[in-house]
mmCIF file of C-alpha atoms in Angstrom:
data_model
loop_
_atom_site.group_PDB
_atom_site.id
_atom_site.type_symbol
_atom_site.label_atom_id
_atom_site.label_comp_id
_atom_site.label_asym_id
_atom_site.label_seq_id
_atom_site.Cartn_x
_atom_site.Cartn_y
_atom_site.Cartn_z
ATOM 1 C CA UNK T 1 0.000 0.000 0.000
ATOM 2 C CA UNK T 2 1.215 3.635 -1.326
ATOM 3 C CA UNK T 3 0.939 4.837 2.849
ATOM 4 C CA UNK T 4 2.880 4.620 6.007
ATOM 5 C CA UNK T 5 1.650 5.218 9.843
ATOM 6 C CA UNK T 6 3.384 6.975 12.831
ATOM 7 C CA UNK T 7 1.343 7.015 16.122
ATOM 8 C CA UNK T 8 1.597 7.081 19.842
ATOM 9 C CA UNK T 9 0.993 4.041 21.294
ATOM 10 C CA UNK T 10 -0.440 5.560 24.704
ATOM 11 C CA UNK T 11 -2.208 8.580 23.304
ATOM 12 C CA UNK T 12 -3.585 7.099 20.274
ATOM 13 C CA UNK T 13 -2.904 10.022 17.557
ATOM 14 C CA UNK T 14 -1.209 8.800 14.845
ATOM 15 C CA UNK T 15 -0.354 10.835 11.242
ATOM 16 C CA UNK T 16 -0.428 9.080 7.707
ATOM 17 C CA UNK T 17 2.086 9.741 5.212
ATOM 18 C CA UNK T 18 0.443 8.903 1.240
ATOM 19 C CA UNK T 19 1.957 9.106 -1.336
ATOM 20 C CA UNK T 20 -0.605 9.607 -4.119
ATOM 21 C CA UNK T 21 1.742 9.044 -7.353
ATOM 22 C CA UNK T 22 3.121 6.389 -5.599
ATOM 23 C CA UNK T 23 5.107 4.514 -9.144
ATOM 24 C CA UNK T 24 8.089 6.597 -8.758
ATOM 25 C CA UNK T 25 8.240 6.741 -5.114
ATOM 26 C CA UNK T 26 10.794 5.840 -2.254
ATOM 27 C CA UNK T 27 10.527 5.499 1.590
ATOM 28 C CA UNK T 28 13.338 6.162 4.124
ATOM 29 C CA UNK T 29 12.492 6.118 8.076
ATOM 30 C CA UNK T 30 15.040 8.848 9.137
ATOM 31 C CA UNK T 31 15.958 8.843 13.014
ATOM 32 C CA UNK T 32 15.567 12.388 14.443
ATOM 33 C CA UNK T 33 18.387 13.520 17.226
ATOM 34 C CA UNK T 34 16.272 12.200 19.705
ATOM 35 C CA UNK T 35 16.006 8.736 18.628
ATOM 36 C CA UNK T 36 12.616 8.691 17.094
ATOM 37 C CA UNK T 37 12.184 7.407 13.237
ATOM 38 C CA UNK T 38 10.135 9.830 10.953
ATOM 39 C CA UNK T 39 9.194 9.000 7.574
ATOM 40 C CA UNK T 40 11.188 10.676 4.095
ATOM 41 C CA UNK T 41 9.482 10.462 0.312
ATOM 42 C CA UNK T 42 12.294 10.138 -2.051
ATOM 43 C CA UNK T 43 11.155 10.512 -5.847
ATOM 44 C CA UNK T 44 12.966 8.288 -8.221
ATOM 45 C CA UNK T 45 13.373 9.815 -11.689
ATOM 46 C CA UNK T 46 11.165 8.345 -14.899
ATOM 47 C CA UNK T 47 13.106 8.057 -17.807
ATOM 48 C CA UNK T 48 15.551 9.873 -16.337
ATOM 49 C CA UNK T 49 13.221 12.884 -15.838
ATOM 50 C CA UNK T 50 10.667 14.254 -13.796
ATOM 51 C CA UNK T 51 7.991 14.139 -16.315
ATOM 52 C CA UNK T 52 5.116 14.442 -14.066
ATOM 53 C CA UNK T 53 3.716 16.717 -10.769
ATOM 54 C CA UNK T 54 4.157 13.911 -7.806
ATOM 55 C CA UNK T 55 2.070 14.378 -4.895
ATOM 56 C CA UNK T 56 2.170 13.525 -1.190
ATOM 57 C CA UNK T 57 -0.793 13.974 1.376
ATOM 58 C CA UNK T 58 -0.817 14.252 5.125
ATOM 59 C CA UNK T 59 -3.725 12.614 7.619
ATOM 60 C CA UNK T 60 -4.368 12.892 11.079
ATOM 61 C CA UNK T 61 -6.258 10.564 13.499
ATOM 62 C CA UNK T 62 -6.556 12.027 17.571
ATOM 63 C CA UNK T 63 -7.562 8.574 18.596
ATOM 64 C CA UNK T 64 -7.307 5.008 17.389
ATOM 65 C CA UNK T 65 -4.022 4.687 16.538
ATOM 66 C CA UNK T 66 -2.877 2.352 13.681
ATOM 67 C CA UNK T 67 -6.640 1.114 13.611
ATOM 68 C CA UNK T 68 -7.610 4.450 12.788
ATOM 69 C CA UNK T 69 -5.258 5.186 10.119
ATOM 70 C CA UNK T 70 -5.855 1.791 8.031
ATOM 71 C CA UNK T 71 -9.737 2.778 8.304
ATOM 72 C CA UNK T 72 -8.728 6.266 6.883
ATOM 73 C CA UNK T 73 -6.412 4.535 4.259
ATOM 74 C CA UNK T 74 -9.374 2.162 3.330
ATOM 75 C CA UNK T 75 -11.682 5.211 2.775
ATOM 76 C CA UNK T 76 -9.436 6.218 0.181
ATOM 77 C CA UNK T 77 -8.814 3.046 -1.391
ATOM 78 C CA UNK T 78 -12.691 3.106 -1.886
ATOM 79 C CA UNK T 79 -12.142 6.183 -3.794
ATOM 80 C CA UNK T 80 -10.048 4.901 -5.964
ATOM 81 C CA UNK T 81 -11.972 1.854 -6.700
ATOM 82 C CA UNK T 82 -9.773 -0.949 -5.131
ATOM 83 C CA UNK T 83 -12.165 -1.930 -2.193
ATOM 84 C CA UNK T 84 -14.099 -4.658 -3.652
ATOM 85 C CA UNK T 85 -15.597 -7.114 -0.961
ATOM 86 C CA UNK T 86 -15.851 -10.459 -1.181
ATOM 87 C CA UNK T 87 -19.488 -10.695 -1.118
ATOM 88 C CA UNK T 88 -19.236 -9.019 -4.389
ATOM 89 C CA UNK T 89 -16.422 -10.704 -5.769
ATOM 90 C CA UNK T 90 -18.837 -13.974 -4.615
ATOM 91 C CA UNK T 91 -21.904 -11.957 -6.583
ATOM 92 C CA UNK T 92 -20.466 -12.357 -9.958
ATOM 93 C CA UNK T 93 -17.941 -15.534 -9.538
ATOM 94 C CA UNK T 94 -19.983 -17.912 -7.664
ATOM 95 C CA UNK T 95 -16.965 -20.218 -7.444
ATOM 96 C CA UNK T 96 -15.124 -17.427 -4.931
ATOM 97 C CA UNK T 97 -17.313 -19.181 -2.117
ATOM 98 C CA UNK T 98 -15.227 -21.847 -2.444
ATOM 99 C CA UNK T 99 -12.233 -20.074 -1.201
ATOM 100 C CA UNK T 100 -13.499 -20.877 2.702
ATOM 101 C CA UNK T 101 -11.878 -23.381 4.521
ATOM 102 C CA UNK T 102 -9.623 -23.875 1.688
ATOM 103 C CA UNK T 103 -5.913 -24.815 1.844
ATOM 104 C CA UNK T 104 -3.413 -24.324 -0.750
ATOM 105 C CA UNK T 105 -2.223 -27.807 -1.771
ATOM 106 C CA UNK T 106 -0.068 -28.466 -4.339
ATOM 107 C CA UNK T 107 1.248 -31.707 -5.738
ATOM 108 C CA UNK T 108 2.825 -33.982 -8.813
ATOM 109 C CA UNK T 109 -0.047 -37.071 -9.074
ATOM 110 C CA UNK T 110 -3.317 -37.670 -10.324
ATOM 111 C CA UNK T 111 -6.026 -34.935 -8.079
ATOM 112 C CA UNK T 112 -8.296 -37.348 -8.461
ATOM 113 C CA UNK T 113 -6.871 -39.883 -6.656
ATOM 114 C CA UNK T 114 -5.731 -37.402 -4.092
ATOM 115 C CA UNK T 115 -8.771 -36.154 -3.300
ATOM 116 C CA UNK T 116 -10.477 -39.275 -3.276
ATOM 117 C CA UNK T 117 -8.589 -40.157 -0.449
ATOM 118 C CA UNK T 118 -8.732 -36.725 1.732
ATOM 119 C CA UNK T 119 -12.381 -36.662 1.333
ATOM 120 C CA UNK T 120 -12.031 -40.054 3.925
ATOM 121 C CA UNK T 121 -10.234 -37.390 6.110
ATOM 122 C CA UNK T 122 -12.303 -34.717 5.859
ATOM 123 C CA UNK T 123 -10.895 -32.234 3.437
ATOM 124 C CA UNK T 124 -13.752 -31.689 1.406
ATOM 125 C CA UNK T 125 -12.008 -28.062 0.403
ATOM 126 C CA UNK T 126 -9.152 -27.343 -1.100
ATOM 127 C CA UNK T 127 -7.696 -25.248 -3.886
ATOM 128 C CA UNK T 128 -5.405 -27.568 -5.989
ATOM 129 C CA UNK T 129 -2.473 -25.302 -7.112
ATOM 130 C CA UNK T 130 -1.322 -27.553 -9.878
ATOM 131 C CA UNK T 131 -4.567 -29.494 -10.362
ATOM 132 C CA UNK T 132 -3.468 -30.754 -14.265
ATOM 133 C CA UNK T 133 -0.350 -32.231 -13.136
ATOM 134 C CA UNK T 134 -0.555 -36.273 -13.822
ATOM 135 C CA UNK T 135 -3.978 -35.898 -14.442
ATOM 136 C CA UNK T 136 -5.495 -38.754 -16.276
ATOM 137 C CA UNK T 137 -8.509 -37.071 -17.470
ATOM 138 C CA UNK T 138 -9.395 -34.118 -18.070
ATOM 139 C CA UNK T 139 -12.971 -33.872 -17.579
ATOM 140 C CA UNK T 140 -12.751 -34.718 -13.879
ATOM 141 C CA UNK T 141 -11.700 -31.466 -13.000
ATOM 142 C CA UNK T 142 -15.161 -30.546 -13.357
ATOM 143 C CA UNK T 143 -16.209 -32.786 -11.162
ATOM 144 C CA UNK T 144 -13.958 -31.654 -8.647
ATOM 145 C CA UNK T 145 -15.188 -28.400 -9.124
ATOM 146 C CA UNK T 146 -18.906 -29.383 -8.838
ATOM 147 C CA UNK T 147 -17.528 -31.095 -5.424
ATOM 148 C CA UNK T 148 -16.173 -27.650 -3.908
ATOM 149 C CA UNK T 149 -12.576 -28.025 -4.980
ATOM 150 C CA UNK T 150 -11.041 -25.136 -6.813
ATOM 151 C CA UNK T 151 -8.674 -26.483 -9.783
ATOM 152 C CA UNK T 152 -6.357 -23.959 -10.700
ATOM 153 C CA UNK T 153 -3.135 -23.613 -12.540
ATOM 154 C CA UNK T 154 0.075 -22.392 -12.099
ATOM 155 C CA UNK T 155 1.038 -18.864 -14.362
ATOM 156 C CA UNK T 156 3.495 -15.857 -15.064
ATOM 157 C CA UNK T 157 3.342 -13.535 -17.667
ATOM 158 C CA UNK T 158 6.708 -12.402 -17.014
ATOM 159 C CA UNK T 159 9.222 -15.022 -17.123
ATOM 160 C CA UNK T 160 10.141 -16.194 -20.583
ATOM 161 C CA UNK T 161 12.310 -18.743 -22.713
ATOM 162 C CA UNK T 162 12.917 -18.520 -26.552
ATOM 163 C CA UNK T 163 9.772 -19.509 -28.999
ATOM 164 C CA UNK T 164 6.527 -19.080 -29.795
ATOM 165 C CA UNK T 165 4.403 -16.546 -27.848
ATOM 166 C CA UNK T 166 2.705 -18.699 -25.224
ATOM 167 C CA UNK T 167 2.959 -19.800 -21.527
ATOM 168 C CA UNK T 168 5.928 -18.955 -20.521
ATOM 169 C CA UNK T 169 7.623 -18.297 -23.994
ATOM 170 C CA UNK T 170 8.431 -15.604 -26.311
ATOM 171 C CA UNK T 171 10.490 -13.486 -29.062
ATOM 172 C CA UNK T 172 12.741 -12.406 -26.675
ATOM 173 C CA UNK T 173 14.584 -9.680 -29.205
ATOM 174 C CA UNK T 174 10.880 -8.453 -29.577
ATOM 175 C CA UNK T 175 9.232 -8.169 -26.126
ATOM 176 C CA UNK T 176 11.845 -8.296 -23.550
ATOM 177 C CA UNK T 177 11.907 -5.379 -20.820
ATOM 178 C CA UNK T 178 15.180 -3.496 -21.193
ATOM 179 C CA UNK T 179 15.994 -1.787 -17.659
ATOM 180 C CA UNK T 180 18.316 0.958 -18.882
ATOM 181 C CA UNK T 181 18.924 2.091 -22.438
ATOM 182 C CA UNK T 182 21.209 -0.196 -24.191
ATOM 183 C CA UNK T 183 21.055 -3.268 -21.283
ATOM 184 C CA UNK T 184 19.802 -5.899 -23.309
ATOM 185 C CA UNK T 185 17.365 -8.105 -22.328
ATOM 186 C CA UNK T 186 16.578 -8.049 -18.502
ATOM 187 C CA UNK T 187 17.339 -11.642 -16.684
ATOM 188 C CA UNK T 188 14.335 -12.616 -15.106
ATOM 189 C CA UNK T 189 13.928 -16.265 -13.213
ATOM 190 C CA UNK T 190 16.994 -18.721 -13.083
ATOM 191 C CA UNK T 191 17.080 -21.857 -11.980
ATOM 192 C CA UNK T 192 18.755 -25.165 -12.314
ATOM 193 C CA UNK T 193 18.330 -25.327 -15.985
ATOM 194 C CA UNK T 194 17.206 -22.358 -17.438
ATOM 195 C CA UNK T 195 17.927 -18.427 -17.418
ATOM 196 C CA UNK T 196 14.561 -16.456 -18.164
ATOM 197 C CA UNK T 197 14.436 -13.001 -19.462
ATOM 198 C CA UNK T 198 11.767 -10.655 -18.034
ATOM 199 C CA UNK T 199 8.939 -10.070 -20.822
ATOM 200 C CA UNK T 200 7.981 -6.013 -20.734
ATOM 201 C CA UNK T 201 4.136 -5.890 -19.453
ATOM 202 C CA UNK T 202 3.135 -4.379 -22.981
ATOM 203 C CA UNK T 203 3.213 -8.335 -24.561
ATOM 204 C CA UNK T 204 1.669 -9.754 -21.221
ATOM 205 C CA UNK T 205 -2.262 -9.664 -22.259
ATOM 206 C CA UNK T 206 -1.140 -10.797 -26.253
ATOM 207 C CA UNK T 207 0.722 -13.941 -24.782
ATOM 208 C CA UNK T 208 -1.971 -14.329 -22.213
ATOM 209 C CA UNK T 209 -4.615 -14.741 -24.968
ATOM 210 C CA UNK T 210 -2.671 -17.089 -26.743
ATOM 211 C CA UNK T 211 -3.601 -19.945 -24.351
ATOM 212 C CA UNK T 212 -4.942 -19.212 -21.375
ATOM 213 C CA UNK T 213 -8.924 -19.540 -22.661
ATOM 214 C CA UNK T 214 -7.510 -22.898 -24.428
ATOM 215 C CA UNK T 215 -6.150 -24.309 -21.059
ATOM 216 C CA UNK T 216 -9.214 -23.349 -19.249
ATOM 217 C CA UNK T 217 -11.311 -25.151 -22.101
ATOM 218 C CA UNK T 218 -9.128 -28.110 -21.797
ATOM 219 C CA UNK T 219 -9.236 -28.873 -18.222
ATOM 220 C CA UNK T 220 -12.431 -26.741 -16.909
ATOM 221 C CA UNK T 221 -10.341 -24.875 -14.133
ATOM 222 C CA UNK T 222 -12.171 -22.663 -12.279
ATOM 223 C CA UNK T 223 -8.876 -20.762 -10.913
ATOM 224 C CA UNK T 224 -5.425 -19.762 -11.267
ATOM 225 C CA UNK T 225 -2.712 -18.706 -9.895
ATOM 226 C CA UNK T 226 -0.097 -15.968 -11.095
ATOM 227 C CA UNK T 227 2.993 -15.907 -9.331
ATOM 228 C CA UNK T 228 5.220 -12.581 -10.179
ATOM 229 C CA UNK T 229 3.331 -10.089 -11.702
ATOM 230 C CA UNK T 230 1.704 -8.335 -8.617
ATOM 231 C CA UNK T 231 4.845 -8.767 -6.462
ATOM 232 C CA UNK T 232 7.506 -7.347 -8.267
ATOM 233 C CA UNK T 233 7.861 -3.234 -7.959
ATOM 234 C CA UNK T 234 7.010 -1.029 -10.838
ATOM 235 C CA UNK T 235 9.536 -1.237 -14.089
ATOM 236 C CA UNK T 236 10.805 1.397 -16.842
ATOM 237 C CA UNK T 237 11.199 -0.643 -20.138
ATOM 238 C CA UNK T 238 14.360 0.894 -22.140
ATOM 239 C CA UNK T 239 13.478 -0.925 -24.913
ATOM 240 C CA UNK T 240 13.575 1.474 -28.178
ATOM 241 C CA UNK T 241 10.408 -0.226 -29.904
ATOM 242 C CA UNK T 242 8.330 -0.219 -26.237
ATOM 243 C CA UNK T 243 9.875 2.407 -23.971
ATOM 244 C CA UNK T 244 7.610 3.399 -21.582
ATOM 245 C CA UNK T 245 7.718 4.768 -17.369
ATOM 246 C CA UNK T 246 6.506 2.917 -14.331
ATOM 247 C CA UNK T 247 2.825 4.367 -14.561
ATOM 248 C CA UNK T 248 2.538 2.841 -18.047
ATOM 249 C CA UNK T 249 3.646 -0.355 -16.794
ATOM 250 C CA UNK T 250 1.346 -0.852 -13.851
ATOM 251 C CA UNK T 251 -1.374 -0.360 -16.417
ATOM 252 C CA UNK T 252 -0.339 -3.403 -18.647
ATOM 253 C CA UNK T 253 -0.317 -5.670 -15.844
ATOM 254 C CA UNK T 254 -3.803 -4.022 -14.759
ATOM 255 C CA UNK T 255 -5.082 -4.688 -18.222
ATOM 256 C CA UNK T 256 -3.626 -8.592 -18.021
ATOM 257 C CA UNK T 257 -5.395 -9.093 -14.520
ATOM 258 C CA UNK T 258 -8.514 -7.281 -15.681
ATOM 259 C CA UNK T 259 -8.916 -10.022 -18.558
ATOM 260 C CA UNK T 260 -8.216 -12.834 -16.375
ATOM 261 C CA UNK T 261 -10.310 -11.498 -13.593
ATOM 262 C CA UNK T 262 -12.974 -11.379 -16.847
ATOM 263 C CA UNK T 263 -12.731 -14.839 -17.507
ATOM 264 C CA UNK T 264 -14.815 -15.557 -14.482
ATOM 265 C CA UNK T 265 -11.298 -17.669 -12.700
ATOM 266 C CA UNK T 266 -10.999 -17.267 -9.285
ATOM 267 C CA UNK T 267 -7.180 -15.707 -9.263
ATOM 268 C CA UNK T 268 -4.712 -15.694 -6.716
ATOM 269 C CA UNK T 269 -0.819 -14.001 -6.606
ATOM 270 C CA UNK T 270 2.358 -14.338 -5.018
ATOM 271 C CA UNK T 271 1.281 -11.698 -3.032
ATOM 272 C CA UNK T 272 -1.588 -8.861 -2.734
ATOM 273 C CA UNK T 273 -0.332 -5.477 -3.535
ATOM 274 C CA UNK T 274 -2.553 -2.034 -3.491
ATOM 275 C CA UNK T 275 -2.607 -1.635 -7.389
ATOM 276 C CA UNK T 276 -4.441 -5.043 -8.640
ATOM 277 C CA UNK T 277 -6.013 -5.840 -5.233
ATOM 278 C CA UNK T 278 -9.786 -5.491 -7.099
ATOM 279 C CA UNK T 279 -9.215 -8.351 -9.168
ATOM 280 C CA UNK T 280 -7.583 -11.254 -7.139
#
């Protein structure tokens, strides 16, 4: 969230610091000479620039202390459209429901089978993170999700290999992010086998739409999960033939969540963050 809180703990007043162009914003806590740690904005250049008017705001709370400030801050998150309640969400994705009780449970073998057996042991909910691994068939996905069990699948629109747009592919010359002018293509994921570059959000909704509605099709998934995308911090993209700032790119990976969230999936992330909160 684009805020931070100072209060007294015995009086209860606190102060919020938001920062209301928050893209190109940092945070220091600087101590003052009698110990005490106040907050500092710091505004990081875009495109080497200043391009736009950046904004803080103050509030004030005499009572309530950090209660009171994260009702303030969700009075302005209302305002700006991210408070969405589950109820709601529930409204116009029935499958949402599903979500209570759940736990996260992710595995390598047949869900089926799995499930078959922690019914006996009372898990009747569960959302199954990788639900198409070692499946057998496909069409008993929908039976698990006629049972309460949210099938998802594992996604990131960010990390890519060399080939054909798709899951976790791409032209890398084309659409990878460049972090300064003249860098190259920036490394994204490594691991045992592979280095990833980072695809720039601009190509994020064209991949999705290259197989996501097939997958779903497929298999009958009623969620999915997209690990990346809504944890990592705004990027510039140096690219010369897709060079845009930080704002620009937290609106591609709005418009990818916005079309997933369309698709009626019940979507999940590596982690919540103010700026796509609406849609997961």
């Amino acid at each position: 969230m684009p805020w931070i809180g100072v209060t007294d703990p015995l009086r209860g007043d606190g102060m919020m610091v938001l920062v209301e162009t928050p893209f190109d914003a940092m945070l220091s806590l600087l101590p003052d000479a009698e110990g005490r740690h106040w907050p500092q904005i710091f505004w990081a250049e875009s495109l080497d620039s200043f391009r736009y008017s950046r904004q803080v705001s103050y509030q004030f709370v005499p009572e309530g202390g950090y209660v009171a400030l994260a009702k303030a801050y969700r009075e302005v998150a209302k305002r700006n459209g991210r408070v969405v309640p589950l109820r709601e969400k529930l409204a116009r994705k029935p499958d949402v429901g599903l979500l209570k009780g759940a736990p996260v449970l992710w595995g390598g073998t047949d869900v089926t089978d799995f499930i078959r057996e922690a019914r006996c042991f009372g898990i009747l909910r569960a959302v199954l993170g990788n639900a198409h691994h070692g499946l057998r068939d496909p069409e008993s996905l929908r039976d698990l999700n006629n049972s309460g069990y949210i099938t998802s699948m594992y996604d990131s629109f960010a990390d890519i290999l060399p080939g054909p747009t798709g899951h976790g592919r791409d032209d890398i010359a084309e659409t990878a992010l460049h972090v300064r002018p003249g860098a190259g293509p920036a490394t994204g994921w490594v691991d045992a086998m592979n280095t990833y570059a980072t695809r720039s959000s601009s190509f994020a909704l064209r991949a999705l739409k290259t197989y996501v509605e097939k997958e779903v099709a497929r298999y009958g998934t009623n969620g999915r999960f997209i690990d990346v995308d809504m944890a990592i911090h705004p990027r510039e993209d140096w690219h010369p033939e897709h060079t845009f700032d930080r704002r620009q790119d937290i609106r591609y990976r709005r418009e990818a969540f916005a079309w997933l969230d369309d698709l009626g999936l019940v979507l999940g992330t590596e982690h919540g963050n103010d700026w796509g909160i609406e849609f997961v």
